[in-house]
Amino acid sequence: MNAICEAQPFTTTWYVKDLTTGEEAHRDGHLIVPSASTRKTSILVYALSQAHAGKLDLAEPCTVEARLQKDVTSGTYQYMTPGVVLPLRDALVNMIITSDNVCTQLVLERLDREALNAWCRRIGMANTTHRASIPPAGLPWDHKMDRTATTTAADQGLLLDRLLRGAEDAEAAAALGCSPELCRLALDILSWQRLRTLIPSLLPADTRVAHKTGRDARGRSDAGIVYRDGRPLFILAAYADRVPDTMPDGLPGFAAAYATVGRLARACWDMIGR
C-alpha cells in the first residue's frame, strides 16, 4: 500500500482495519487533511442522534430555496425548481449518495455546528473540525486548512468502526447517541452511494461498500466499509492531497487520485481474509 502511494507525486494518507482479525494499519493516518465531503458521514450520524433525542423529525418537510443553490458544485438539487419539498430523511440520503450540497445545507441549518464538533470530539474524532456549511467558492489548489472542514483518515475509520458496532449493540449505539436501528439506517444510506470512482472502482461490480467520497480543490478522498459475502471485510479511509491538475504524463491529476485509492482498496480486498 505504501508503494502504491509512493509512486505518485502527491500525498496520500490512509487508515485500514481488517475486520476479520481486528488488526489496524495506517500511513500518516493522524495527519490532518481537508475532509471534503467525507465529513458528511459524521453529519449524517450526528443528525440521526438528534432525531433519536427527539430534537429532529426525519419527516420534517424541507424546502429547496434559490439561495441554497448558489455556488453549489455537487449533487442534483442545484438544478431543481426552487420550492421543491422533500423530507429531512431524503435530504440526508441525497447529502450522502450524490453528495448534494443543497441538501447538506438543509441538514446543517437544522444542526448546531459547535454541538456537532463537540459530538465528534466526544466519540473520539479528535482531529475533525466542521467549518462552513459548504466550502467557499473558488478556493485555490494550495488553500490553507482552515478554509474548509478538516479530518484524518484515522478519525473517519474510527467513526465507521463505531457505527458498525452500534448496528449490532445497543450500548455501542448509545455511545453515538443513536439506536441500533438508526446505525443500520446510516450504513444502508452509505451503501446506496452513487459515486463509485474511488474505493469500489477496482472491486467486483456487486461489492457492497458503505462509503462517502470527497472532492475538493486539493484532492480526492473516500472512507468506507467494504463487505464480502454479506459481512464487513475491512474499513478503509484514504486521502489524496495536493493532487496536481495535470500529471507528468499529461493526464488529469484527479484520475490518478481515483486510481490510487482504487488500488489501495483492491490491495486490501486481495489480502484481507485470504
Short mmCIF file of C-alpha atoms in Angstrom, two decimals:
data_model
loop_
_atom_site.label_atom_id
_atom_site.label_comp_id
_atom_site.label_asym_id
_atom_site.label_seq_id
_atom_site.Cartn_x
_atom_site.Cartn_y
_atom_site.Cartn_z
CA MET A 1 0.00 0.00 0.00
CA ASN A 2 2.85 2.38 0.74
CA ALA A 3 4.42 1.55 -2.63
CA ILE A 4 1.15 2.48 -4.37
CA CYS A 5 1.24 5.88 -2.64
CA GLU A 6 4.95 6.50 -3.20
CA ALA A 7 4.53 6.07 -6.96
CA GLN A 8 2.54 9.33 -7.11
CA PRO A 9 3.68 12.98 -6.91
CA PHE A 10 1.01 13.81 -4.32
CA THR A 11 0.47 12.94 -0.67
CA THR A 12 -1.79 10.02 0.17
CA THR A 13 -2.69 9.16 3.75
CA TRP A 14 -4.71 6.13 4.71
CA TYR A 15 -6.08 4.04 7.55
CA VAL A 16 -7.22 0.42 7.24
CA LYS A 17 -8.77 -2.03 9.68
CA ASP A 18 -9.00 -5.74 8.95
CA LEU A 19 -12.43 -6.65 10.32
CA THR A 20 -11.64 -10.37 10.28
CA THR A 21 -8.77 -10.01 12.78
CA GLY A 22 -9.13 -6.51 14.25
CA GLU A 23 -5.65 -5.54 13.02
CA GLU A 24 -5.10 -1.90 12.04
CA ALA A 25 -2.51 -0.08 9.95
CA HIS A 26 -2.09 3.43 8.62
CA ARG A 27 0.09 5.77 6.60
CA ASP A 28 0.11 9.16 8.34
CA GLY A 29 -3.38 8.28 9.46
CA HIS A 30 -3.40 11.07 12.07
CA LEU A 31 -2.27 13.78 9.66
CA ILE A 32 -4.94 16.48 9.38
CA VAL A 33 -6.19 16.93 5.81
CA PRO A 34 -9.16 18.62 4.12
CA SER A 35 -12.14 16.38 4.71
CA ALA A 36 -14.06 17.47 1.63
CA SER A 37 -17.40 15.62 1.62
CA THR A 38 -16.23 12.68 3.71
CA ARG A 39 -17.27 14.98 6.60
CA LYS A 40 -20.87 14.19 5.69
CA THR A 41 -20.74 10.78 7.35
CA SER A 42 -20.33 12.45 10.74
CA ILE A 43 -23.06 14.96 9.85
CA LEU A 44 -25.37 12.05 8.98
CA VAL A 45 -24.73 10.14 12.21
CA TYR A 46 -24.97 13.27 14.36
CA ALA A 47 -28.28 14.23 12.70
CA LEU A 48 -29.62 10.74 13.40
CA SER A 49 -28.54 11.12 17.03
CA GLN A 50 -30.56 14.32 17.20
CA ALA A 51 -33.56 12.52 15.74
CA HIS A 52 -33.10 9.79 18.35
CA ALA A 53 -33.09 12.50 21.05
CA GLY A 54 -36.34 13.93 19.69
CA LYS A 55 -34.68 17.17 18.56
CA LEU A 56 -35.13 16.49 14.84
CA ASP A 57 -38.01 14.98 12.90
CA LEU A 58 -36.87 12.92 9.90
CA ALA A 59 -40.29 13.52 8.32
CA GLU A 60 -39.98 17.32 8.56
CA PRO A 61 -40.59 18.88 5.12
CA CYS A 62 -37.58 20.80 3.77
CA THR A 63 -37.97 23.37 1.00
CA VAL A 64 -35.27 23.89 -1.62
CA GLU A 65 -34.77 27.66 -1.89
CA ALA A 66 -32.89 29.54 -4.61
CA ARG A 67 -30.46 30.93 -2.01
CA LEU A 68 -29.27 27.39 -1.28
CA GLN A 69 -28.50 26.72 -4.96
CA LYS A 70 -25.85 29.43 -5.32
CA ASP A 71 -22.19 28.42 -5.61
CA VAL A 72 -23.10 24.72 -5.34
CA THR A 73 -20.95 22.31 -7.34
CA SER A 74 -22.18 18.87 -6.31
CA GLY A 75 -25.45 16.98 -6.36
CA THR A 76 -28.63 17.41 -8.35
CA TYR A 77 -30.84 19.76 -6.33
CA GLN A 78 -28.93 22.79 -7.60
CA TYR A 79 -30.80 22.19 -10.87
CA MET A 80 -34.28 21.67 -9.41
CA THR A 81 -37.04 24.24 -9.47
CA PRO A 82 -36.95 26.33 -6.27
CA GLY A 83 -39.81 25.39 -3.99
CA VAL A 84 -39.47 21.64 -4.32
CA VAL A 85 -40.09 19.95 -0.95
CA LEU A 86 -38.55 16.77 0.44
CA PRO A 87 -38.50 15.20 3.91
CA LEU A 88 -35.40 15.65 6.05
CA ARG A 89 -34.73 11.92 5.77
CA ASP A 90 -34.39 12.28 1.99
CA ALA A 91 -32.16 15.34 2.38
CA LEU A 92 -29.84 13.17 4.47
CA VAL A 93 -29.91 10.45 1.80
CA ASN A 94 -29.06 12.87 -1.02
CA MET A 95 -26.35 14.53 1.08
CA ILE A 96 -24.63 11.13 1.10
CA ILE A 97 -25.43 9.27 -2.12
CA THR A 98 -24.92 12.17 -4.57
CA SER A 99 -23.01 14.44 -2.14
CA ASP A 100 -25.73 17.03 -2.74
CA ASN A 101 -24.70 20.36 -1.20
CA VAL A 102 -28.17 21.89 -1.36
CA CYS A 103 -29.33 19.03 0.84
CA THR A 104 -26.22 19.39 3.01
CA GLN A 105 -27.23 22.97 3.74
CA LEU A 106 -30.81 21.91 4.50
CA VAL A 107 -29.42 19.47 7.07
CA LEU A 108 -26.81 21.79 8.60
CA GLU A 109 -29.33 24.62 9.03
CA ARG A 110 -31.10 22.30 11.47
CA LEU A 111 -27.96 21.48 13.45
CA ASP A 112 -25.67 23.48 15.72
CA ARG A 113 -22.14 23.37 14.31
CA GLU A 114 -20.40 23.76 17.65
CA ALA A 115 -22.51 20.94 19.07
CA LEU A 116 -21.59 18.85 16.03
CA ASN A 117 -17.89 19.49 16.64
CA ALA A 118 -18.31 18.67 20.33
CA TRP A 119 -20.03 15.39 19.41
CA CYS A 120 -17.12 14.50 17.12
CA ARG A 121 -14.68 15.11 19.96
CA ARG A 122 -16.82 13.13 22.40
CA ILE A 123 -16.89 10.00 20.24
CA GLY A 124 -13.13 10.15 19.64
CA MET A 125 -12.78 12.11 16.38
CA ALA A 126 -10.22 14.40 18.00
CA ASN A 127 -8.85 15.87 14.77
CA THR A 128 -12.11 16.52 12.90
CA THR A 129 -13.45 20.07 12.63
CA HIS A 130 -16.56 21.24 10.77
CA ARG A 131 -16.46 24.82 9.49
CA ALA A 132 -18.61 26.42 6.77
CA SER A 133 -21.77 24.70 5.58
CA ILE A 134 -20.25 24.40 2.11
CA PRO A 135 -16.68 25.24 1.04
CA PRO A 136 -16.13 28.81 -0.20
CA ALA A 137 -16.29 29.13 -3.97
CA GLY A 138 -13.08 29.42 -5.95
CA LEU A 139 -10.63 28.06 -3.38
CA PRO A 140 -7.10 27.77 -4.83
CA TRP A 141 -5.29 24.44 -5.14
CA ASP A 142 -3.00 25.33 -2.23
CA HIS A 143 -5.63 26.76 0.11
CA LYS A 144 -4.96 26.72 3.84
CA MET A 145 -6.52 24.04 6.02
CA ASP A 146 -8.68 26.45 8.00
CA ARG A 147 -10.63 27.45 4.88
CA THR A 148 -12.56 24.16 4.92
CA ALA A 149 -13.56 21.27 7.18
CA THR A 150 -10.69 19.01 8.18
CA THR A 151 -10.26 15.45 9.42
CA THR A 152 -7.87 12.49 9.42
CA ALA A 153 -8.05 9.04 7.87
CA ALA A 154 -7.94 7.53 11.39
CA ASP A 155 -10.86 9.67 12.58
CA GLN A 156 -13.04 8.53 9.69
CA GLY A 157 -12.05 4.93 10.28
CA LEU A 158 -12.97 5.24 13.95
CA LEU A 159 -16.43 6.62 13.12
CA LEU A 160 -17.15 3.80 10.67
CA ASP A 161 -15.94 1.21 13.17
CA ARG A 162 -18.15 2.64 15.91
CA LEU A 163 -21.10 2.76 13.51
CA LEU A 164 -20.64 -0.92 12.66
CA ARG A 165 -20.56 -1.84 16.36
CA GLY A 166 -23.57 0.34 17.04
CA ALA A 167 -25.58 -1.52 14.40
CA GLU A 168 -25.24 -4.70 16.46
CA ASP A 169 -25.04 -3.47 20.05
CA ALA A 170 -27.38 -1.07 21.85
CA GLU A 171 -24.67 0.17 24.23
CA ALA A 172 -22.32 0.96 21.35
CA ALA A 173 -25.16 2.73 19.53
CA ALA A 174 -25.99 4.75 22.65
CA ALA A 175 -22.39 5.97 22.78
CA LEU A 176 -23.10 7.63 19.42
CA GLY A 177 -26.43 8.95 20.68
CA CYS A 178 -28.29 6.53 18.40
CA SER A 179 -30.16 3.24 18.42
CA PRO A 180 -29.01 0.10 16.56
CA GLU A 181 -31.83 0.71 14.05
CA LEU A 182 -30.52 4.20 13.28
CA CYS A 183 -26.94 2.92 12.96
CA ARG A 184 -28.19 0.33 10.46
CA LEU A 185 -30.04 3.08 8.59
CA ALA A 186 -26.81 5.09 8.38
CA LEU A 187 -24.94 2.08 6.99
CA ASP A 188 -27.72 1.46 4.46
CA ILE A 189 -27.61 5.09 3.30
CA LEU A 190 -23.82 4.93 2.93
CA SER A 191 -24.20 1.72 0.90
CA TRP A 192 -26.57 3.46 -1.51
CA GLN A 193 -23.69 5.68 -2.64
CA ARG A 194 -23.87 6.51 -6.37
CA LEU A 195 -20.30 7.86 -6.67
CA ARG A 196 -18.15 4.74 -7.07
CA THR A 197 -14.96 6.00 -8.71
CA LEU A 198 -12.75 5.57 -5.63
CA ILE A 199 -12.87 2.63 -3.17
CA PRO A 200 -15.29 0.48 -5.25
CA SER A 201 -13.66 1.19 -8.62
CA LEU A 202 -11.49 -1.96 -8.84
CA LEU A 203 -13.69 -4.27 -6.76
CA PRO A 204 -16.24 -6.72 -8.18
CA ALA A 205 -19.18 -4.74 -9.53
CA ASP A 206 -21.68 -6.05 -6.99
CA THR A 207 -19.49 -5.39 -3.94
CA ARG A 208 -21.33 -3.65 -1.14
CA VAL A 209 -19.39 -0.60 0.01
CA ALA A 210 -20.86 1.71 2.66
CA HIS A 211 -18.84 4.86 2.00
CA LYS A 212 -18.65 8.60 1.45
CA THR A 213 -16.44 10.20 -1.15
CA GLY A 214 -14.81 13.63 -1.09
CA ARG A 215 -13.70 16.13 -3.73
CA ASP A 216 -12.10 19.50 -3.16
CA ALA A 217 -9.57 21.84 -4.78
CA ARG A 218 -6.68 19.93 -3.20
CA GLY A 219 -7.58 16.34 -3.88
CA ARG A 220 -9.90 13.34 -3.69
CA SER A 221 -10.84 11.06 -0.80
CA ASP A 222 -13.06 8.20 0.26
CA ALA A 223 -13.84 6.45 3.54
CA GLY A 224 -15.94 3.34 3.83
CA ILE A 225 -16.65 -0.23 4.84
CA VAL A 226 -16.16 -2.97 2.26
CA TYR A 227 -18.24 -6.14 2.56
CA ARG A 228 -17.71 -9.65 1.22
CA ASP A 229 -20.33 -12.40 1.29
CA GLY A 230 -22.63 -10.18 3.31
CA ARG A 231 -20.12 -9.48 6.08
CA PRO A 232 -17.89 -6.44 6.71
CA LEU A 233 -14.38 -7.26 5.47
CA PHE A 234 -12.37 -4.09 6.05
CA ILE A 235 -12.57 -0.36 6.72
CA LEU A 236 -10.52 1.94 4.50
CA ALA A 237 -10.15 5.71 4.63
CA ALA A 238 -7.82 7.29 2.05
CA TYR A 239 -6.99 10.93 1.31
CA ALA A 240 -5.05 12.04 -1.78
CA ASP A 241 -3.98 15.62 -1.04
CA ARG A 242 -2.20 18.30 -3.08
CA VAL A 243 -3.07 16.49 -6.29
CA PRO A 244 -1.83 18.48 -9.32
CA ASP A 245 -4.27 19.46 -12.05
CA THR A 246 -2.09 17.67 -14.60
CA MET A 247 0.20 14.73 -14.04
CA PRO A 248 3.68 14.44 -15.65
CA ASP A 249 2.18 12.19 -18.34
CA GLY A 250 -0.35 14.89 -19.24
CA LEU A 251 -3.37 13.13 -17.78
CA PRO A 252 -5.64 14.75 -15.16
CA GLY A 253 -4.47 14.57 -11.56
CA PHE A 254 -7.91 13.59 -10.31
CA ALA A 255 -7.80 10.43 -12.42
CA ALA A 256 -4.52 9.43 -10.75
CA ALA A 257 -6.09 10.07 -7.34
CA TYR A 258 -9.07 7.88 -8.22
CA ALA A 259 -6.74 5.12 -9.41
CA THR A 260 -4.58 5.34 -6.29
CA VAL A 261 -7.49 4.95 -3.89
CA GLY A 262 -8.95 2.18 -6.04
CA ARG A 263 -5.66 0.29 -5.98
CA LEU A 264 -5.40 0.66 -2.20
CA ALA A 265 -8.87 -0.85 -1.84
CA ARG A 266 -8.02 -3.68 -4.24
CA ALA A 267 -4.85 -4.47 -2.30
CA CYS A 268 -6.93 -4.81 0.86
CA TRP A 269 -9.54 -6.92 -0.96
CA ASP A 270 -6.91 -9.31 -2.28
CA MET A 271 -5.04 -9.79 1.01
CA ILE A 272 -7.58 -9.49 3.84
CA GLY A 273 -9.48 -12.61 4.76
CA ARG A 274 -7.50 -14.88 2.43
#
